[in-house]
CSV table of C-alpha atoms in Angstrom, one decimal:
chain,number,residue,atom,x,y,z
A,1,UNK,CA,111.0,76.7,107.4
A,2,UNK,CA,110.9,80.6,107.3
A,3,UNK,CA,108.7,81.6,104.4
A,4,UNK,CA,109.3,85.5,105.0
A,5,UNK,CA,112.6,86.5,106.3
A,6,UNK,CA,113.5,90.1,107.0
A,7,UNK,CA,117.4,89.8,107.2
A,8,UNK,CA,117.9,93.5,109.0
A,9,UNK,CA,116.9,93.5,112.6
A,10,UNK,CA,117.3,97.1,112.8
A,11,UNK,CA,118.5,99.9,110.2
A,12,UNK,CA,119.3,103.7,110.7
A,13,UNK,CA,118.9,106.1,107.9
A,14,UNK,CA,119.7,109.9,108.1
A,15,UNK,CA,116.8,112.5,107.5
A,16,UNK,CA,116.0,113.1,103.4
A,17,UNK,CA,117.8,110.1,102.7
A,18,UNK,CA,116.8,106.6,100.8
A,19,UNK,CA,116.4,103.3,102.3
A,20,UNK,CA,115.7,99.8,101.4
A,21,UNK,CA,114.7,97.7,104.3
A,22,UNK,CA,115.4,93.5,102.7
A,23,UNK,CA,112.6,91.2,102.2
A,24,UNK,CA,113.0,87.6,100.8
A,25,UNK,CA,109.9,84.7,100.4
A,26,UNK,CA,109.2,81.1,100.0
A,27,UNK,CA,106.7,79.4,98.1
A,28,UNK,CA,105.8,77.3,95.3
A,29,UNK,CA,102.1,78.9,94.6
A,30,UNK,CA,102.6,80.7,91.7
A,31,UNK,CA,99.8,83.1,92.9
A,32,UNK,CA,100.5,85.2,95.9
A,33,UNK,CA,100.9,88.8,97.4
A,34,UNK,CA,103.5,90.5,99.2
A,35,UNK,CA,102.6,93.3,101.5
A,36,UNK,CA,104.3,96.0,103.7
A,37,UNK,CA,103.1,97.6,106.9
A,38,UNK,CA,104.5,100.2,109.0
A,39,UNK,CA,104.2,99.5,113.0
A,40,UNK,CA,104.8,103.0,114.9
A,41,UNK,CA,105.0,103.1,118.6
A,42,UNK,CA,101.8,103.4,119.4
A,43,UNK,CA,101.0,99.8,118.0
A,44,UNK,CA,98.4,100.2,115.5
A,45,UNK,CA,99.7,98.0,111.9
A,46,UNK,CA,99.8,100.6,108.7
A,47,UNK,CA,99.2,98.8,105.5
A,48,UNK,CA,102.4,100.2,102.9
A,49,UNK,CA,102.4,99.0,99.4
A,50,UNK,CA,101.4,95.6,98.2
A,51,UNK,CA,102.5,93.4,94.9
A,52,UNK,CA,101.0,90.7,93.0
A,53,UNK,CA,103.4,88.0,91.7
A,54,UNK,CA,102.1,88.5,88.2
A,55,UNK,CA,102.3,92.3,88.7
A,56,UNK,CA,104.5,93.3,85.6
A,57,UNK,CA,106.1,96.3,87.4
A,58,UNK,CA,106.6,97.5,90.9
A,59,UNK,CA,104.4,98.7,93.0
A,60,UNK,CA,105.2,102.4,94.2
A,61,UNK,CA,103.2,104.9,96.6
A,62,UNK,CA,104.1,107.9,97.2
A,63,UNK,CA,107.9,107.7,99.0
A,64,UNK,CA,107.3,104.2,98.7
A,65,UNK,CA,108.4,101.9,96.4
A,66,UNK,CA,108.7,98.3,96.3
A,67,UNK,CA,111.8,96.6,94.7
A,68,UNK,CA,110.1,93.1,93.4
A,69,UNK,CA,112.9,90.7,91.9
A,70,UNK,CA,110.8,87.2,91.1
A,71,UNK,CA,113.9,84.6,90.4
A,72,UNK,CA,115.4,86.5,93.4
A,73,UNK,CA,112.0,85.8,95.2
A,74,UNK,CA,113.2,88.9,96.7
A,75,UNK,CA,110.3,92.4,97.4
A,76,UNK,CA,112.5,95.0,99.1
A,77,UNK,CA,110.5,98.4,100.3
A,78,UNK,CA,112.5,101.5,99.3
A,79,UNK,CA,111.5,104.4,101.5
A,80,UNK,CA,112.6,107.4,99.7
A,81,UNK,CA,113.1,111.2,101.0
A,82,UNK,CA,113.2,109.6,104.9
A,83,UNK,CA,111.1,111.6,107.4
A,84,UNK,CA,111.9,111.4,111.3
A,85,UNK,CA,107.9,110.2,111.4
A,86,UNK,CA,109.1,107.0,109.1
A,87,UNK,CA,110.7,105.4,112.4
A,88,UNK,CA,109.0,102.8,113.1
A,89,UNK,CA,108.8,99.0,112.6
A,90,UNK,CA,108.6,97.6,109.3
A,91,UNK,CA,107.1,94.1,108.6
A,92,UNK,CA,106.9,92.2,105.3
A,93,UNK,CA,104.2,89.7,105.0
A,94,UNK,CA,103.1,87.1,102.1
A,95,UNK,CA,99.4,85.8,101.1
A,96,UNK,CA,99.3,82.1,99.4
A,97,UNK,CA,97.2,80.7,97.6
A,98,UNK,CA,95.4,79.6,100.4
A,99,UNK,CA,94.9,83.0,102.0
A,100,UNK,CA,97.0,82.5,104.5
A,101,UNK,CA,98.9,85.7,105.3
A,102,UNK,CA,102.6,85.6,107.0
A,103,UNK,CA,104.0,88.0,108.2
A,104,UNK,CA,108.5,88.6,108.7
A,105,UNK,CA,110.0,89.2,111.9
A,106,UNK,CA,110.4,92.9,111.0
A,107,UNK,CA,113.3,95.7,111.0
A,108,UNK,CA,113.2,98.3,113.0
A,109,UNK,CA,114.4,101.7,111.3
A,110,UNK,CA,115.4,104.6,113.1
A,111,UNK,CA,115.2,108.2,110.9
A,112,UNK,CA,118.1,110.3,113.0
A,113,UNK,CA,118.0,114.2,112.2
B,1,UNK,CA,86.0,103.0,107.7
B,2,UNK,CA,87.1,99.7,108.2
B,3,UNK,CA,86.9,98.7,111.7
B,4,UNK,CA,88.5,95.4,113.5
B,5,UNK,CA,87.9,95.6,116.9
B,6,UNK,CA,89.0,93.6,120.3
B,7,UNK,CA,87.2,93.5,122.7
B,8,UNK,CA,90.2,94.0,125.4
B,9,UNK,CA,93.5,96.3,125.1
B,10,UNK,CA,95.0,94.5,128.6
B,11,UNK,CA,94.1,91.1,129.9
B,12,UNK,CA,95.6,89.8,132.7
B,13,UNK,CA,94.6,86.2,133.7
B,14,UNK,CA,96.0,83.4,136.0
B,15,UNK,CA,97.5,80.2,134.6
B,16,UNK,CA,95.2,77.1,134.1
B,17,UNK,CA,92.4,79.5,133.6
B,18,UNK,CA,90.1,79.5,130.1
B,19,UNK,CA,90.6,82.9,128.3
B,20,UNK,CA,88.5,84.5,125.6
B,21,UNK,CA,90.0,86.8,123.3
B,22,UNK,CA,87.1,88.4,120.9
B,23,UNK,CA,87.8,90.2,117.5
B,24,UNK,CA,84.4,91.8,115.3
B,25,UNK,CA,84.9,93.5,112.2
B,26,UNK,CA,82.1,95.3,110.4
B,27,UNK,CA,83.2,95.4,106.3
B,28,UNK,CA,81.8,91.6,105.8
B,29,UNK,CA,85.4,90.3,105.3
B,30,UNK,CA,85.5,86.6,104.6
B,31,UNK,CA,89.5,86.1,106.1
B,32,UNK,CA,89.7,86.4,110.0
B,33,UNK,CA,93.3,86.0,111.3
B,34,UNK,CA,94.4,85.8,115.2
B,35,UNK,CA,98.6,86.8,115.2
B,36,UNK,CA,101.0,86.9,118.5
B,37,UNK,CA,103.3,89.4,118.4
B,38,UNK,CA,106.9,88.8,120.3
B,39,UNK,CA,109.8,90.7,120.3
B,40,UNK,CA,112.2,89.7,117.7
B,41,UNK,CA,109.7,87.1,116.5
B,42,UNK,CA,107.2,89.2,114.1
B,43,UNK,CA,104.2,88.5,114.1
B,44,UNK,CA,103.2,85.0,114.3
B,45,UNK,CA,100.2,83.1,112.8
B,46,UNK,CA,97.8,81.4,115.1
B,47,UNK,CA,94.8,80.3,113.6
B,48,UNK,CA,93.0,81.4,110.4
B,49,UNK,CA,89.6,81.9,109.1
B,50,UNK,CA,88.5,82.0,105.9
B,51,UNK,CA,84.5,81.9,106.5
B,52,UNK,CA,82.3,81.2,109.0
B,53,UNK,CA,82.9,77.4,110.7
B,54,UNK,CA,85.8,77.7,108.5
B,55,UNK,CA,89.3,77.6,110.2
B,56,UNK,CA,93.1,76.5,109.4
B,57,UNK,CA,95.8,76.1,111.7
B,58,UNK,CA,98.8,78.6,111.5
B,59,UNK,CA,102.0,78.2,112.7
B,60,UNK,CA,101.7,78.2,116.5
B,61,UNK,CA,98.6,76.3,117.1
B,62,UNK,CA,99.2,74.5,120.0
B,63,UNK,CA,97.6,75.5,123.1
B,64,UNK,CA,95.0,77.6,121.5
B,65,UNK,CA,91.7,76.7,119.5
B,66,UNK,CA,89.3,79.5,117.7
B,67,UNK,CA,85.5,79.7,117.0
B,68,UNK,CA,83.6,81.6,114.0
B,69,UNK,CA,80.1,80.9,114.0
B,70,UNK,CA,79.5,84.3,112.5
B,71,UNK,CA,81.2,85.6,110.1
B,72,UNK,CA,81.7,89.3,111.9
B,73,UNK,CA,83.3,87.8,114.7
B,74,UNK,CA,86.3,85.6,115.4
B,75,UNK,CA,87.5,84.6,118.9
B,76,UNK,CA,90.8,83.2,120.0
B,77,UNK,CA,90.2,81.1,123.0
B,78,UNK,CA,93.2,79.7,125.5
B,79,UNK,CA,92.0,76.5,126.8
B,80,UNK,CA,94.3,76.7,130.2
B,81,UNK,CA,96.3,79.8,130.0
B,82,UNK,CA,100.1,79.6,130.7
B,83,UNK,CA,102.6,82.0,131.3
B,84,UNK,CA,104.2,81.6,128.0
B,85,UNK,CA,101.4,82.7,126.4
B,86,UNK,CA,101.9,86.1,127.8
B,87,UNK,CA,102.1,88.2,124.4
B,88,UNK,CA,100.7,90.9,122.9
B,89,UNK,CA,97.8,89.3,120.6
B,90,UNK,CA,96.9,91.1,116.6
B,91,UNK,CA,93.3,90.1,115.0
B,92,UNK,CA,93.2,91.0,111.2
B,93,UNK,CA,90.5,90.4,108.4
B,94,UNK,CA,90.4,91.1,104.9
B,95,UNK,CA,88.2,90.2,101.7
B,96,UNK,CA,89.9,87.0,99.7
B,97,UNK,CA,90.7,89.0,96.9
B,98,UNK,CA,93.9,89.0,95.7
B,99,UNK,CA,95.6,92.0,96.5
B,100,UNK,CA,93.6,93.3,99.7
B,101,UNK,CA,95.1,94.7,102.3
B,102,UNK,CA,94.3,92.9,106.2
B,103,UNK,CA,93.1,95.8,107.8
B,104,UNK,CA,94.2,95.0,112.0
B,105,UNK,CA,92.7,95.7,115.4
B,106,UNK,CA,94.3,98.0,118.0
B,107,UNK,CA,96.0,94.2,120.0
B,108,UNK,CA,95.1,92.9,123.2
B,109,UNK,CA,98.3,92.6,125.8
B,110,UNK,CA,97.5,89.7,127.9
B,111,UNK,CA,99.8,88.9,131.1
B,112,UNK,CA,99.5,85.5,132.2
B,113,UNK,CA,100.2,84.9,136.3
């Protein structure tokens, strides 16, 4: 079964605005992490924002923001102010108990002038 | 600066053949990963490390076994390479602390003939 699943294949956001790009886990640890990296063109993985699940509020940095809902087991990132340099892919990724780290299938977002 | 580095950016190899795929990091990390990337598919867990001798099976194990006997390097080996293990290959590490980042290599693209 899917334990990270990134619902938008792709997503196009004008210039300057807001997006949220749709995360959703699975697991039963109580303990874990979710993570956000950014995959330009070139290839190289960008680490984002990352959130505890005992973190008491989201995790924001800089235009990025993450929209954790726990019951929803939900951890959208909100990229605020969009810059033509935010187009890129976008992959959501979960650490369990174990360590293991999964990654999402991504979204691809396009920033149009 | 953290560095993860493979030792190849394109591999091509013919099928049946025994491939080597080599990852070293220098920050001392205990977690090793070895990802395939595919479009549409994310990126995929293969194997994973979590110290040295130390390995668990992702979620797309067949065909491919690993090796850490140090704890700086991890390598992904292909015990008779097929063509549908043509793919664009991630390493990551990252300390077992809770809310570290995996810090990634630059990939290796490996076309298999």
């Amino acid at each position: 079964a899917q334990k990270i699943t990134q619902t938008q294949p792709g997503m196009f956001v004008q210039e300057k605005e807001a997006v949220t790009l749709d995360c959703t886990y699975d697991t039963s640890d109580p303990s874990y992490g979710l993570f956000w990296y950014k995959q330009p063109s070139s290839g190289e993985m960008i680490f984002l924002i990352y959130q505890g699940s005992y973190d008491q509020q989201n995790a924001t940095e800089g235009r990025y923001s993450l929209n954790f809902q726990k019951a929803r087991k939900s951890a959208n990132l909100v990229i605020s102010a969009s810059q033509l340099g935010d187009s890129a892919m976008y992959f959501c990724a979960m650490r369990e108990d174990t360590d293991k780290l999964i990654f999402g299938t991504g979204t691809r977002l396009q920033v149009f002038p | 600066d953290v560095k993860v580095t493979q030792s190849s950016r394109y591999l091509v190899k013919r099928t049946g053949e025994k491939v080597f795929l080599e990852c070293v990091q220098d920050m001392d990390h205990e977690n090793m990963f070895w990802y395939r990337q595919d479009p549409g598919l994310g990126l995929r867990l293969i194997y994973f490390s979590y110290d040295v001798k130390m390995k668990e099976k992702g979620d797309i194990p067949e065909g491919y076994s690993v090796s850490r006997e140090k704890k700086e390097r991890f390598s992904l080996i292909l015990e008779s390479a097929s063509t549908n293990q043509t793919s664009m290959y991630l390493c990551a590490s990252r300390w077992d602390r809770m809310n570290t980042e995996a810090f990634f290599g630059q990939g290796t693209r490996l076309t298999v003939v």
